[in-house]
Amino acid sequence: MIETVRCSDSVSGTVLLPGDKSISHRYAMLASVAEGTSVFEHFASSRDCHSTLDCLKSLGVEVSESGDTVTVRGRGLYGLQAPGDVLDAGNSGTTMRLISGILAGHSFMSVIAGDSSLSGRPMGRIIHPLRQMGAEIVSRENDLPPLRIRGGSLKGIRYVLPVASAQVKSCVLLAGLYGSECTAVQENIPTRDHTEIALKEFGAGVRFAGNWIEVDPGPVLCAQRLTIPGDLSGAAFFLAAAALAPNSDLYLPLVGLNGRRRELLNYLNQAGLNLTIENEIEEAGEPRGNLRVRYNHEFVEGKLPPIRGSRTAALIDEIPVLAVLGSQVAGGVEISDAGELRIKESDRISAIALNLRSMGANVEETPDGLHIPGGQTLHGADIHTRGDHRVAMAFAVAGLFAHGETKIHDAECADVSFPGFWDALRSVTHFNR
Ligand code: S3P
């Protein structure tokens, strides 16, 4: 499917965001091994989270959906059943990496596979710690999926994360529920902490000592009734669009404001964006609030602060749209320490550089980042998304500020994290001339 995007001079109105993808994965997985029936309101509509639900169903878990309410009947910590077929994680790295931690605690054999993008993504980062814990795992050459996992009798480990990755941290912590003693994970660069928060909420023993996170084995997890906040990473595309379009006034209700994710808001505020948070509340350890962003020309005339070090890890999913934003504000943006972006759903560094250049922009690509001069004129072009949802949505934003029409190819890939994205974009973009 091709979506055509045209120049816009106002981004105004209200966007209802889908439920947070990272939180939805974790709630569904923990609910599946809890005691009792959990109910989640505003569960993510994203295709990725449905890959998680489908895997859980294949593992014997009863899951039902009504609108965006998902009910999961827990089977207890060791209660998953051997699947009759290969588990399909689709496009979702979070599904494959997190569920592997739970599968490693079960004594049956299972195989988990994904689509062509996921089949090219590195799994050594979870295979090594899970093998240290005692799971048997076989992969394709070079630690690539599919994975064949036979779990059971794991031991606890103390594991220093070799890479800043919430998925790896979460995989080891989930496997730690099945250890014969405590498992601890050290992260030197902070990453999203939804797993730690959700583990506590479901009743697991979790402790923090410096940058070590320790989890107790063998908990009885309790079913929960929780409401999932809107996805801040989905909000990022609309924040960027409103930041650049004169006359914008955009409202995003009930967005997740987790401390490790809201670096995006701190960053945009620091860059001078007129962004306010109203009615912030916290539920189940996850803050949420309403965002309002209004255009201010000082932001567009300024510079985005450099994205490097721990800021890169905190903004990892937002970098595609921040790169587009950088090309439009006067001072540009410099992105470094972002080698992880090359092994996301696509090589995002190369996808950003290629597509910005095809729109006429000047971009310098480095092994781990991008140097993007500011104030560049974009021209409508054919955007090759490589089937990557965040590339598609980032370049939809670019198209709003380009001369002529921008055609986003394989636009349906936005459904991986944001079904309804194209309708939402049309509903808030206006052209007055
Ligand atoms: C996620 C962690 C990040 C992020 C991904 C979601 C999660 O991946 O890019 O979209 O839910 O844990 P890494 O752990 O590979 O950095």
mmCIF file of C-alpha atoms and ligand atoms in Angstrom, residues 20-23 25-26 48 93-94 97-98 121 125 163-170 191-192 194-195 233 261 313 316-317 340 343-345 348 389-390, ligand 1:
data_model
loop_
_atom_site.group_PDB
_atom_site.id
_atom_site.type_symbol
_atom_site.label_atom_id
_atom_site.label_comp_id
_atom_site.label_asym_id
_atom_site.label_seq_id
_atom_site.Cartn_x
_atom_site.Cartn_y
_atom_site.Cartn_z
ATOM 1 C CA ASP A 20 1.981 1.387 24.922
ATOM 2 C CA LYS A 21 3.619 -1.470 23.034
ATOM 3 C CA SER A 22 6.387 -2.242 25.537
ATOM 4 C CA ILE A 23 4.018 -2.309 28.521
ATOM 5 C CA HIS A 25 3.940 -7.144 25.818
ATOM 6 C CA ARG A 26 5.077 -7.370 29.429
ATOM 7 C CA ASP A 48 3.708 -6.748 17.499
ATOM 8 C CA GLY A 93 12.011 -8.512 18.565
ATOM 9 C CA THR A 94 10.394 -7.855 21.951
ATOM 10 C CA ARG A 97 13.538 -11.925 23.198
ATOM 11 C CA LEU A 98 11.197 -11.656 26.180
ATOM 12 C CA ARG A 121 18.339 -9.783 14.014
ATOM 13 C CA ARG A 125 22.575 -11.362 23.245
ATOM 14 C CA VAL A 163 24.757 -3.847 25.367
ATOM 15 C CA ALA A 164 22.178 -1.225 26.411
ATOM 16 C CA SER A 165 19.033 -3.243 25.750
ATOM 17 C CA ALA A 166 15.778 -3.392 27.678
ATOM 18 C CA GLN A 167 14.887 -6.546 25.774
ATOM 19 C CA VAL A 168 17.995 -8.400 26.952
ATOM 20 C CA LYS A 169 17.610 -7.120 30.518
ATOM 21 C CA SER A 170 13.968 -8.225 30.498
ATOM 22 C CA THR A 191 17.044 1.503 29.500
ATOM 23 C CA ARG A 192 13.254 1.407 29.828
ATOM 24 C CA HIS A 194 8.739 -1.492 32.342
ATOM 25 C CA THR A 195 9.715 -5.076 33.189
ATOM 26 C CA SER A 233 6.956 6.524 20.967
ATOM 27 C CA ARG A 261 10.975 7.087 28.257
ATOM 28 C CA ALA A 313 19.747 4.722 24.455
ATOM 29 C CA ILE A 316 16.488 4.884 20.542
ATOM 30 C CA ASP A 317 13.004 4.445 19.013
ATOM 31 C CA GLU A 340 22.087 -0.412 17.712
ATOM 32 C CA ILE A 343 20.053 -3.859 13.840
ATOM 33 C CA LYS A 344 16.486 -2.720 14.461
ATOM 34 C CA GLU A 345 13.582 -3.729 12.194
ATOM 35 C CA ARG A 348 17.653 2.632 10.403
ATOM 36 C CA HIS A 389 7.163 1.034 10.802
ATOM 37 C CA ARG A 390 9.221 3.800 12.371
HETATM 38 C C1 S3P B 1 11.971 -2.444 23.612
HETATM 39 C C2 S3P B 1 13.300 -2.192 23.749
HETATM 40 C C3 S3P B 1 14.122 -1.530 22.722
HETATM 41 C C4 S3P B 1 13.231 -0.819 21.701
HETATM 42 C C5 S3P B 1 12.092 -1.664 21.252
HETATM 43 C C6 S3P B 1 11.210 -2.038 22.422
HETATM 44 C C7 S3P B 1 11.263 -3.121 24.711
HETATM 45 O O1 S3P B 1 14.878 -2.508 22.037
HETATM 46 O O2 S3P B 1 14.008 -0.423 20.588
HETATM 47 O O3 S3P B 1 11.303 -0.980 20.300
HETATM 48 O O4 S3P B 1 10.023 -3.132 24.726
HETATM 49 O O5 S3P B 1 11.951 -3.673 25.579
HETATM 50 P P1 S3P B 1 16.353 -2.967 22.551
HETATM 51 O O6 S3P B 1 16.213 -3.634 23.850
HETATM 52 O O7 S3P B 1 16.839 -3.911 21.491
HETATM 53 O O8 S3P B 1 17.149 -1.700 22.601
#
